[in-house]
Amino acid sequence: MKLFDGNIKSKLPETGTSVFAVMTGLAKKYNAVNLSQGFPDFPVSKELIDRVHYYMKKGYNQYAPMPGVEELRKNISVMFKENHGADYNPETEITITAGGTQALYTAISAFINDGDEAIIFEPAYDSYAPAITANKGTVKYATLEYPHYSINWDVVVRMITSRTRLFVLNTPHNPTGSILKKEDLEILERILKGRDILVLSDEVYEHIIFDGETHYSASRFPELARRTLVVGSFGKTFHATGWKTGFILAPENLTAEFRKLHQFTVFAANTPIQYALADFVKDPRNYKGLGKFYQQKRDFFLNAIKDSRFKAVPAKGTYFQLLDYSAISDEKEYDFAIRLTKEYGIAGVPVAPFYHNGDNNRMLRFCFAKEESTLQKAAEILCKI
Ligand code: PMP
Ligand code: GLN
């Protein structure tokens, strides 16, 4: 087709294709073991799939209510009460979304106006900054400090201006596998008290936490929760990233604004999957073991590469492990990741794209949400590099 010959005023002139799509594309092209994009290579529970079939066959195939299927919202409310002691009214404070990504984008669109500033922590998941920029906000970057990727709150406080409108948090954290401590949330709660600033708390890996640590959801801290939108994703919790179903929790006045945009972005998320998830989240055994399950995979992977030249600080949560390759090469992360994929047949993700100025710390991220046989194969390759 002929190209459009008018003027295109790009909202994201600097943005290319996401690193996850690029690396998975390369992994496929070179038939490499793919530990790049984060998704499990094992199946979704048969019982859950049967529930989806059941609801499809029963005729639950038309639009769901705009805020989401009521049973699912009710069960999420119970889950947050049990897990975090938080009270969310399913009618007015819980909305089901087409994945975490849509929840994040719609929330940012709802609350970021021209010239508003949003503070995000780098390395940062790749969707936050473009969503802020596309909505004419200004992104302010705070840095998570190596090796534990902790937040220096003294520095962060000094970044707040009269235009600061939003903080974006992510715990457990992609790509570093770090987690926020109770004190972090308490400090933030104190800092924000009396200020006109909201928080978007990306907690999609809420159940994937290791070594006996606790996930401190922003919903646990009442003064913080009243200014926070908490984002979750069933893709992570039930090994079904392709189902693109998630949720967002927020006080009524924030939810009302969120829904104004949500109804015109997707209107509603997928119906039969919501009914099936409503049944499934009722039983905590379906997600309570997730930390243990993934900790075994993390340990298996780390043990299998212990004699390699890669260095690791074990992830505390998520299904990602950063590996430091400074003992192997001085190459830039992107170049090294591409070379590993092409020459060695193992794909990871460079961390540089998670920094706005492309910082290179000679780190790659590897996803261990894989069968042990896949992790074994990957480790054997990594040990030869
Ligand atoms: N936030 C983070 C930190 C993620 O890693 C992901 C995974 N893609 C998402 C949000 C998006 O979740 P979803 O796949 O449900 O859109
Ligand atoms: N969250 C996944 C990751 O970090 C990928 C999501 C995506 O492909 N957009 O790898």
Tab-separated table of C-alpha atoms and ligand atoms in Angstrom:
chain	number	residue	atom	x	y	z
A	1	MET	CA	0.000	0.000	0.000
A	2	LYS	CA	1.139	3.571	-0.642
A	3	LEU	CA	2.266	5.458	2.444
A	4	PHE	CA	0.164	8.211	3.936
A	5	ASP	CA	1.744	11.393	2.581
A	6	GLY	CA	0.458	13.880	5.178
A	7	ASN	CA	2.100	14.989	8.380
A	8	ILE	CA	2.131	12.426	11.202
A	9	LYS	CA	2.652	14.080	14.546
A	10	SER	CA	3.928	11.135	16.584
A	11	LYS	CA	3.029	11.050	20.268
A	12	LEU	CA	6.050	8.826	20.887
A	13	PRO	CA	8.658	9.828	18.313
A	14	GLU	CA	11.514	8.137	20.172
A	15	THR	CA	9.742	4.850	20.803
A	16	GLY	CA	10.528	1.669	18.900
A	17	THR	CA	9.286	-1.893	19.373
A	18	SER	CA	9.374	-3.220	22.953
A	19	VAL	CA	12.520	-5.152	23.869
A	20	PHE	CA	10.368	-8.166	24.792
A	21	ALA	CA	8.937	-8.435	21.286
A	22	VAL	CA	12.387	-7.904	19.753
A	23	MET	CA	14.118	-10.582	21.839
A	24	THR	CA	11.334	-13.157	21.476
A	25	GLY	CA	11.410	-12.508	17.708
A	26	LEU	CA	15.171	-13.109	17.657
A	27	ALA	CA	14.870	-16.209	19.851
A	28	LYS	CA	12.381	-17.663	17.366
A	29	LYS	CA	14.501	-16.724	14.368
A	30	TYR	CA	17.630	-18.375	15.781
A	31	ASN	CA	15.782	-21.207	17.511
A	32	ALA	CA	17.296	-20.166	20.830
A	33	VAL	CA	16.202	-21.190	24.327
A	34	ASN	CA	13.961	-18.247	25.143
A	35	LEU	CA	14.434	-16.868	28.657
A	36	SER	CA	13.835	-13.332	27.418
A	37	GLN	CA	10.168	-12.262	27.447
A	38	GLY	CA	8.451	-13.176	30.711
A	39	PHE	CA	6.013	-16.031	30.182
A	40	PRO	CA	5.760	-19.605	31.442
A	41	ASP	CA	6.499	-22.508	29.086
A	42	PHE	CA	4.319	-24.884	31.129
A	43	PRO	CA	0.542	-25.271	30.863
A	44	VAL	CA	-2.285	-23.458	32.617
A	45	SER	CA	-4.168	-25.615	35.166
A	46	LYS	CA	-6.524	-28.021	33.415
A	47	GLU	CA	-9.199	-27.226	35.962
A	48	LEU	CA	-9.060	-23.530	35.090
A	49	ILE	CA	-9.212	-24.263	31.371
A	50	ASP	CA	-12.203	-26.538	32.008
A	51	ARG	CA	-13.923	-23.660	33.823
A	52	VAL	CA	-13.425	-21.385	30.793
A	53	HIS	CA	-14.855	-24.095	28.491
A	54	TYR	CA	-17.734	-24.596	30.865
A	55	TYR	CA	-18.710	-20.931	30.791
A	56	MET	CA	-18.248	-20.652	27.038
A	57	LYS	CA	-20.503	-23.652	26.474
A	58	LYS	CA	-23.062	-22.305	28.918
A	59	GLY	CA	-23.334	-19.199	26.771
A	60	TYR	CA	-21.355	-16.642	28.761
A	61	ASN	CA	-20.033	-15.138	25.566
A	62	GLN	CA	-21.457	-11.631	25.395
A	63	TYR	CA	-20.198	-8.401	26.934
A	64	ALA	CA	-19.358	-8.513	30.608
A	65	PRO	CA	-20.537	-5.598	32.773
A	66	MET	CA	-18.299	-2.586	32.148
A	67	PRO	CA	-16.487	-2.749	35.542
A	68	GLY	CA	-16.136	-6.535	35.288
A	69	VAL	CA	-18.031	-9.675	36.301
A	70	GLU	CA	-19.504	-9.143	39.759
A	71	GLU	CA	-18.440	-12.539	41.180
A	72	LEU	CA	-14.840	-11.901	40.223
A	73	ARG	CA	-14.834	-8.431	41.775
A	74	LYS	CA	-16.358	-9.850	44.959
A	75	ASN	CA	-13.761	-12.594	45.173
A	76	ILE	CA	-10.885	-10.163	44.601
A	77	SER	CA	-12.289	-8.082	47.430
A	78	VAL	CA	-12.238	-11.123	49.728
A	79	MET	CA	-8.710	-11.973	48.592
A	80	PHE	CA	-7.398	-8.484	49.437
A	81	LYS	CA	-9.150	-8.531	52.785
A	82	GLU	CA	-7.597	-11.883	53.652
A	83	ASN	CA	-4.142	-11.185	52.283
A	84	HIS	CA	-3.694	-7.528	53.224
A	85	GLY	CA	-6.514	-6.593	55.591
A	86	ALA	CA	-7.627	-4.079	52.947
A	87	ASP	CA	-11.267	-3.176	52.276
A	88	TYR	CA	-12.262	-2.668	48.660
A	89	ASN	CA	-15.926	-2.402	47.728
A	90	PRO	CA	-16.478	-4.639	44.670
A	91	GLU	CA	-19.166	-2.296	43.328
A	92	THR	CA	-17.263	0.947	43.433
A	93	GLU	CA	-13.581	0.238	44.004
A	94	ILE	CA	-12.641	-2.777	41.856
A	95	THR	CA	-12.445	-2.873	38.054
A	96	ILE	CA	-11.464	-5.815	35.856
A	97	THR	CA	-9.144	-4.888	33.008
A	98	ALA	CA	-7.714	-6.432	29.856
A	99	GLY	CA	-4.443	-7.186	31.653
A	100	GLY	CA	-2.154	-5.147	33.862
A	101	THR	CA	-0.896	-3.140	30.897
A	102	GLN	CA	-4.335	-1.729	30.134
A	103	ALA	CA	-4.902	-0.938	33.796
A	104	LEU	CA	-1.613	0.976	33.924
A	105	TYR	CA	-2.211	2.861	30.692
A	106	THR	CA	-5.804	3.779	31.496
A	107	ALA	CA	-4.872	4.905	35.026
A	108	ILE	CA	-2.086	7.103	33.700
A	109	SER	CA	-4.414	8.551	31.051
A	110	ALA	CA	-7.036	9.256	33.676
A	111	PHE	CA	-4.769	11.195	36.020
A	112	ILE	CA	-1.895	12.668	34.051
A	113	ASN	CA	-2.606	16.014	32.458
A	114	ASP	CA	-0.487	18.367	30.368
A	115	GLY	CA	2.647	19.290	32.315
A	116	ASP	CA	2.061	16.971	35.277
A	117	GLU	CA	5.152	15.240	36.588
A	118	ALA	CA	5.297	11.525	37.381
A	119	ILE	CA	8.146	9.915	39.318
A	120	ILE	CA	9.190	6.434	38.253
A	121	PHE	CA	12.033	4.243	39.513
A	122	GLU	CA	14.695	2.954	37.154
A	123	PRO	CA	15.259	0.368	35.889
A	124	ALA	CA	11.540	0.660	35.131
A	125	TYR	CA	9.077	-1.613	33.364
A	126	ASP	CA	8.845	-0.362	29.820
A	127	SER	CA	5.208	0.729	29.672
A	128	TYR	CA	5.203	3.464	32.334
A	129	ALA	CA	7.197	6.226	30.678
A	130	PRO	CA	5.549	6.045	27.211
A	131	ALA	CA	2.099	6.116	28.824
A	132	ILE	CA	3.046	9.259	30.771
A	133	THR	CA	4.610	10.910	27.727
A	134	ALA	CA	1.672	10.082	25.446
A	135	ASN	CA	-0.555	11.870	27.955
A	136	LYS	CA	1.698	14.955	27.907
A	137	GLY	CA	3.163	14.321	31.333
A	138	THR	CA	6.819	14.721	32.226
A	139	VAL	CA	8.668	11.669	33.504
A	140	LYS	CA	11.090	12.168	36.410
A	141	TYR	CA	13.479	9.288	36.938
A	142	ALA	CA	14.644	8.125	40.358
A	143	THR	CA	17.273	5.387	40.472
A	144	LEU	CA	17.055	2.115	42.362
A	145	GLU	CA	20.439	1.627	44.004
A	146	TYR	CA	22.529	-1.446	43.278
A	147	PRO	CA	22.941	-4.213	44.579
A	148	HIS	CA	19.536	-4.467	46.278
A	149	TYR	CA	17.858	-1.917	44.011
A	150	SER	CA	16.694	0.032	47.015
A	151	ILE	CA	15.124	3.486	47.050
A	152	ASN	CA	17.033	6.458	48.435
A	153	TRP	CA	14.062	8.408	49.791
A	154	ASP	CA	16.164	11.478	50.648
A	155	VAL	CA	16.895	11.885	46.954
A	156	VAL	CA	13.319	11.119	45.973
A	157	VAL	CA	11.819	13.713	48.312
A	158	ARG	CA	13.903	16.392	46.625
A	159	MET	CA	12.409	15.434	43.262
A	160	ILE	CA	8.892	16.405	44.343
A	161	THR	CA	7.674	19.721	42.943
A	162	SER	CA	4.334	21.509	42.851
A	163	ARG	CA	3.698	19.703	39.537
A	164	THR	CA	4.285	16.178	40.858
A	165	ARG	CA	1.054	14.263	40.359
A	166	LEU	CA	1.969	10.577	40.446
A	167	PHE	CA	4.428	8.012	41.799
A	168	VAL	CA	4.652	4.689	39.999
A	169	LEU	CA	5.746	1.822	42.258
A	170	ASN	CA	6.475	-1.763	41.274
A	171	THR	CA	6.909	-4.491	43.865
A	172	PRO	CA	7.996	-7.276	43.397
A	173	HIS	CA	10.047	-5.543	40.774
A	174	ASN	CA	10.571	-6.277	37.115
A	175	PRO	CA	13.387	-6.498	35.910
A	176	THR	CA	15.491	-6.645	39.113
A	177	GLY	CA	13.518	-9.131	41.245
A	178	SER	CA	13.803	-6.768	44.238
A	179	ILE	CA	10.967	-5.995	46.654
A	180	LEU	CA	9.933	-2.954	48.647
A	181	LYS	CA	10.201	-3.232	52.411
A	182	LYS	CA	7.535	-2.246	54.900
A	183	GLU	CA	9.583	0.837	55.787
A	184	ASP	CA	9.593	1.971	52.145
A	185	LEU	CA	5.816	2.089	52.079
A	186	GLU	CA	5.700	3.762	55.487
A	187	ILE	CA	8.151	6.438	54.406
A	188	LEU	CA	6.211	7.081	51.209
A	189	GLU	CA	2.983	7.285	53.181
A	190	ARG	CA	4.566	9.979	55.380
A	191	ILE	CA	6.070	11.861	52.448
A	192	LEU	CA	2.782	12.040	50.571
A	193	LYS	CA	0.569	12.964	53.501
A	194	GLY	CA	-1.116	16.277	52.766
A	195	ARG	CA	0.189	16.397	49.188
A	196	ASP	CA	-1.940	16.238	46.081
A	197	ILE	CA	-0.105	13.217	44.691
A	198	LEU	CA	-1.416	9.803	43.620
A	199	VAL	CA	0.333	6.441	43.543
A	200	LEU	CA	0.057	3.757	40.900
A	201	SER	CA	1.268	0.530	42.502
A	202	ASP	CA	2.102	-2.194	40.013
A	203	GLU	CA	1.837	-5.405	42.034
A	204	VAL	CA	1.345	-7.919	39.236
A	205	TYR	CA	3.901	-10.286	40.859
A	206	GLU	CA	2.223	-10.022	44.291
A	207	HIS	CA	2.195	-13.784	44.889
A	208	ILE	CA	5.671	-14.479	43.525
A	209	ILE	CA	7.873	-13.715	46.508
A	210	PHE	CA	10.678	-15.777	48.042
A	211	ASP	CA	12.793	-16.588	51.093
A	212	GLY	CA	9.946	-16.071	53.560
A	213	GLU	CA	9.597	-12.385	52.619
A	214	THR	CA	6.230	-10.613	52.720
A	215	HIS	CA	4.671	-8.690	49.874
A	216	TYR	CA	3.845	-5.252	51.223
A	217	SER	CA	0.965	-4.112	49.075
A	218	ALA	CA	0.240	-0.386	49.127
A	219	SER	CA	-3.301	-1.451	50.029
A	220	ARG	CA	-2.079	-2.384	53.528
A	221	PHE	CA	-1.328	1.207	54.483
A	222	PRO	CA	-4.619	3.099	54.834
A	223	GLU	CA	-3.217	6.608	54.329
A	224	LEU	CA	-1.331	5.411	51.267
A	225	ALA	CA	-4.190	3.260	49.954
A	226	ARG	CA	-6.572	6.222	49.810
A	227	ARG	CA	-4.375	7.831	47.116
A	228	THR	CA	-3.306	4.594	45.390
A	229	LEU	CA	-4.437	2.513	42.433
A	230	VAL	CA	-3.219	-1.084	42.886
A	231	VAL	CA	-2.732	-3.115	39.702
A	232	GLY	CA	-2.848	-6.934	39.491
A	233	SER	CA	-2.638	-9.471	36.661
A	234	PHE	CA	-4.063	-12.999	36.458
A	235	GLY	CA	-1.601	-13.652	33.654
A	236	LYS	CA	1.193	-13.861	36.224
A	237	THR	CA	-0.732	-15.623	38.956
A	238	PHE	CA	-2.278	-18.388	36.854
A	239	HIS	CA	0.440	-18.840	34.207
A	240	ALA	CA	-1.821	-17.408	31.509
A	241	THR	CA	-0.114	-14.283	30.175
A	242	GLY	CA	-2.024	-14.657	26.891
A	243	TRP	CA	-5.397	-14.257	28.575
A	244	LYS	CA	-4.720	-10.596	29.279
A	245	THR	CA	-6.971	-10.261	32.309
A	246	GLY	CA	-6.101	-8.119	35.306
A	247	PHE	CA	-7.620	-5.680	37.761
A	248	ILE	CA	-7.232	-2.323	39.399
A	249	LEU	CA	-8.284	-1.341	42.924
A	250	ALA	CA	-8.734	2.224	44.129
A	251	PRO	CA	-10.978	4.377	46.317
A	252	GLU	CA	-14.345	5.221	44.825
A	253	ASN	CA	-13.487	8.696	43.525
A	254	LEU	CA	-10.344	7.443	41.776
A	255	THR	CA	-12.172	4.382	40.416
A	256	ALA	CA	-14.928	6.588	39.000
A	257	GLU	CA	-12.364	8.582	37.005
A	258	PHE	CA	-10.596	5.397	35.939
A	259	ARG	CA	-13.847	3.887	34.659
A	260	LYS	CA	-14.670	6.973	32.596
A	261	LEU	CA	-11.699	6.087	30.406
A	262	HIS	CA	-11.849	2.319	30.836
A	263	GLN	CA	-15.322	2.197	29.270
A	264	PHE	CA	-13.988	3.826	26.107
A	265	THR	CA	-10.731	1.880	25.896
A	266	VAL	CA	-12.010	-1.687	26.156
A	267	PHE	CA	-15.488	-1.230	27.637
A	268	ALA	CA	-15.110	-4.598	29.391
A	269	ALA	CA	-12.674	-7.511	29.609
A	270	ASN	CA	-13.226	-11.053	28.285
A	271	THR	CA	-16.399	-12.629	29.764
A	272	PRO	CA	-15.908	-16.431	30.104
A	273	ILE	CA	-12.384	-15.991	31.464
A	274	GLN	CA	-13.668	-13.641	34.154
A	275	TYR	CA	-16.259	-16.206	35.289
A	276	ALA	CA	-13.655	-18.967	35.346
A	277	LEU	CA	-11.241	-16.784	37.317
A	278	ALA	CA	-14.011	-15.921	39.769
A	279	ASP	CA	-14.308	-19.631	40.612
A	280	PHE	CA	-10.566	-20.117	40.735
A	281	VAL	CA	-9.518	-17.229	43.004
A	282	LYS	CA	-12.038	-18.401	45.604
A	283	ASP	CA	-9.613	-21.140	46.611
A	284	PRO	CA	-6.385	-19.623	48.009
A	285	ARG	CA	-4.600	-22.914	47.329
A	286	ASN	CA	-4.653	-21.879	43.676
A	287	TYR	CA	-2.178	-19.053	44.326
A	288	LYS	CA	-0.740	-19.432	47.830
A	289	GLY	CA	1.916	-21.899	46.714
A	290	LEU	CA	3.195	-19.687	43.924
A	291	GLY	CA	6.162	-18.254	45.837
A	292	LYS	CA	7.403	-21.713	46.772
A	293	PHE	CA	6.835	-22.983	43.235
A	294	TYR	CA	8.905	-20.224	41.661
A	295	GLN	CA	11.532	-20.194	44.414
A	296	GLN	CA	12.316	-23.803	43.484
A	297	LYS	CA	12.762	-22.722	39.894
A	298	ARG	CA	14.972	-19.787	40.881
A	299	ASP	CA	17.129	-22.074	43.024
A	300	PHE	CA	17.302	-24.742	40.349
A	301	PHE	CA	18.449	-22.159	37.808
A	302	LEU	CA	20.979	-20.471	40.113
A	303	ASN	CA	22.390	-23.824	41.171
A	304	ALA	CA	22.711	-24.961	37.572
A	305	ILE	CA	24.732	-21.843	36.633
A	306	LYS	CA	26.824	-21.655	39.805
A	307	ASP	CA	29.982	-22.683	37.947
A	308	SER	CA	29.407	-20.212	35.115
A	309	ARG	CA	31.079	-16.808	34.844
A	310	PHE	CA	27.746	-15.014	35.339
A	311	LYS	CA	27.196	-13.465	38.769
A	312	ALA	CA	23.833	-13.205	40.482
A	313	VAL	CA	22.201	-11.590	43.477
A	314	PRO	CA	19.225	-13.954	43.970
A	315	ALA	CA	15.867	-12.420	43.049
A	316	LYS	CA	13.527	-11.845	45.997
A	317	GLY	CA	10.419	-11.989	43.852
A	318	THR	CA	9.030	-12.119	40.262
A	319	TYR	CA	10.197	-14.793	37.827
A	320	PHE	CA	13.201	-12.850	36.632
A	321	GLN	CA	16.846	-13.193	37.557
A	322	LEU	CA	19.455	-10.585	36.652
A	323	LEU	CA	22.869	-11.943	35.693
A	324	ASP	CA	26.001	-9.807	35.690
A	325	TYR	CA	28.282	-10.703	32.774
A	326	SER	CA	31.094	-8.244	33.517
A	327	ALA	CA	33.537	-11.145	34.000
A	328	ILE	CA	32.822	-12.281	30.447
A	329	SER	CA	32.574	-9.263	28.188
A	330	ASP	CA	32.645	-5.469	27.906
A	331	GLU	CA	30.041	-5.477	25.165
A	332	LYS	CA	26.950	-3.351	25.498
A	333	GLU	CA	23.947	-5.223	26.823
A	334	TYR	CA	21.958	-5.191	23.576
A	335	ASP	CA	24.964	-6.381	21.547
A	336	PHE	CA	25.754	-9.091	24.058
A	337	ALA	CA	22.123	-10.273	24.260
A	338	ILE	CA	21.910	-10.480	20.479
A	339	ARG	CA	25.224	-12.329	20.239
A	340	LEU	CA	24.148	-14.867	22.872
A	341	THR	CA	20.945	-15.497	20.963
A	342	LYS	CA	22.601	-15.868	17.575
A	343	GLU	CA	25.837	-17.621	18.493
A	344	TYR	CA	24.975	-19.583	21.612
A	345	GLY	CA	21.244	-20.131	21.244
A	346	ILE	CA	20.168	-18.538	24.530
A	347	ALA	CA	17.997	-15.411	24.728
A	348	GLY	CA	17.831	-13.001	27.658
A	349	VAL	CA	16.787	-9.362	27.879
A	350	PRO	CA	19.210	-6.425	28.112
A	351	VAL	CA	18.442	-4.212	31.095
A	352	ALA	CA	19.540	-1.000	29.340
A	353	PRO	CA	16.086	-0.379	27.764
A	354	PHE	CA	14.664	-0.157	31.300
A	355	TYR	CA	16.750	3.026	31.766
A	356	HIS	CA	15.782	6.198	29.899
A	357	ASN	CA	19.367	6.961	28.953
A	358	GLY	CA	20.131	3.306	28.171
A	359	ASP	CA	22.547	2.779	31.096
A	360	ASN	CA	24.763	-0.215	30.497
A	361	ASN	CA	25.683	-2.164	33.627
A	362	ARG	CA	26.504	-5.427	31.886
A	363	MET	CA	23.386	-7.135	33.120
A	364	LEU	CA	20.923	-9.386	31.360
A	365	ARG	CA	17.556	-10.495	32.659
A	366	PHE	CA	16.566	-14.155	32.400
A	367	CYS	CA	13.042	-15.484	32.957
A	368	PHE	CA	12.935	-18.679	35.006
A	369	ALA	CA	9.193	-19.342	34.590
A	370	LYS	CA	10.177	-22.452	32.670
A	371	GLU	CA	10.169	-26.240	32.943
A	372	GLU	CA	13.295	-27.598	34.646
A	373	SER	CA	14.337	-29.182	31.347
A	374	THR	CA	14.328	-25.723	29.708
A	375	LEU	CA	16.262	-24.200	32.609
A	376	GLN	CA	18.755	-27.083	32.486
A	377	LYS	CA	19.296	-26.561	28.773
A	378	ALA	CA	19.716	-22.821	29.286
A	379	ALA	CA	22.152	-23.338	32.158
A	380	GLU	CA	24.299	-25.737	30.168
A	381	ILE	CA	24.701	-23.066	27.502
A	382	LEU	CA	25.358	-20.272	30.017
A	383	CYS	CA	28.063	-22.376	31.684
A	384	LYS	CA	29.943	-22.578	28.365
A	385	ILE	CA	30.050	-18.816	27.825
B	1	PMP	N1	3.750	-4.729	35.015
B	1	PMP	C1	4.838	-5.483	35.069
B	1	PMP	C2	5.929	-5.110	36.008
B	1	PMP	C3	4.968	-6.594	34.253
B	1	PMP	O1	6.077	-7.327	34.268
B	1	PMP	C4	3.918	-6.913	33.390
B	1	PMP	C5	4.058	-8.154	32.549
B	1	PMP	N2	3.875	-8.017	31.270
B	1	PMP	C6	2.782	-6.097	33.361
B	1	PMP	C7	2.731	-5.014	34.199
B	1	PMP	C8	1.628	-6.323	32.425
B	1	PMP	O2	0.777	-7.324	32.788
B	1	PMP	P1	-0.231	-7.956	31.712
B	1	PMP	O3	0.532	-9.010	30.991
B	1	PMP	O4	-1.335	-8.491	32.547
B	1	PMP	O5	-0.662	-6.853	30.819
B	2	GLN	N1	6.116	-8.544	31.384
B	2	GLN	C1	6.792	-9.361	30.449
B	2	GLN	C2	8.277	-9.187	30.626
B	2	GLN	O1	8.710	-8.375	31.391
B	2	GLN	C3	6.484	-9.081	29.013
B	2	GLN	C4	5.317	-8.310	28.662
B	2	GLN	C5	5.324	-7.909	27.235
B	2	GLN	O2	5.792	-8.635	26.384
B	2	GLN	N2	4.859	-6.735	26.999
B	2	GLN	O3	9.023	-9.869	29.971
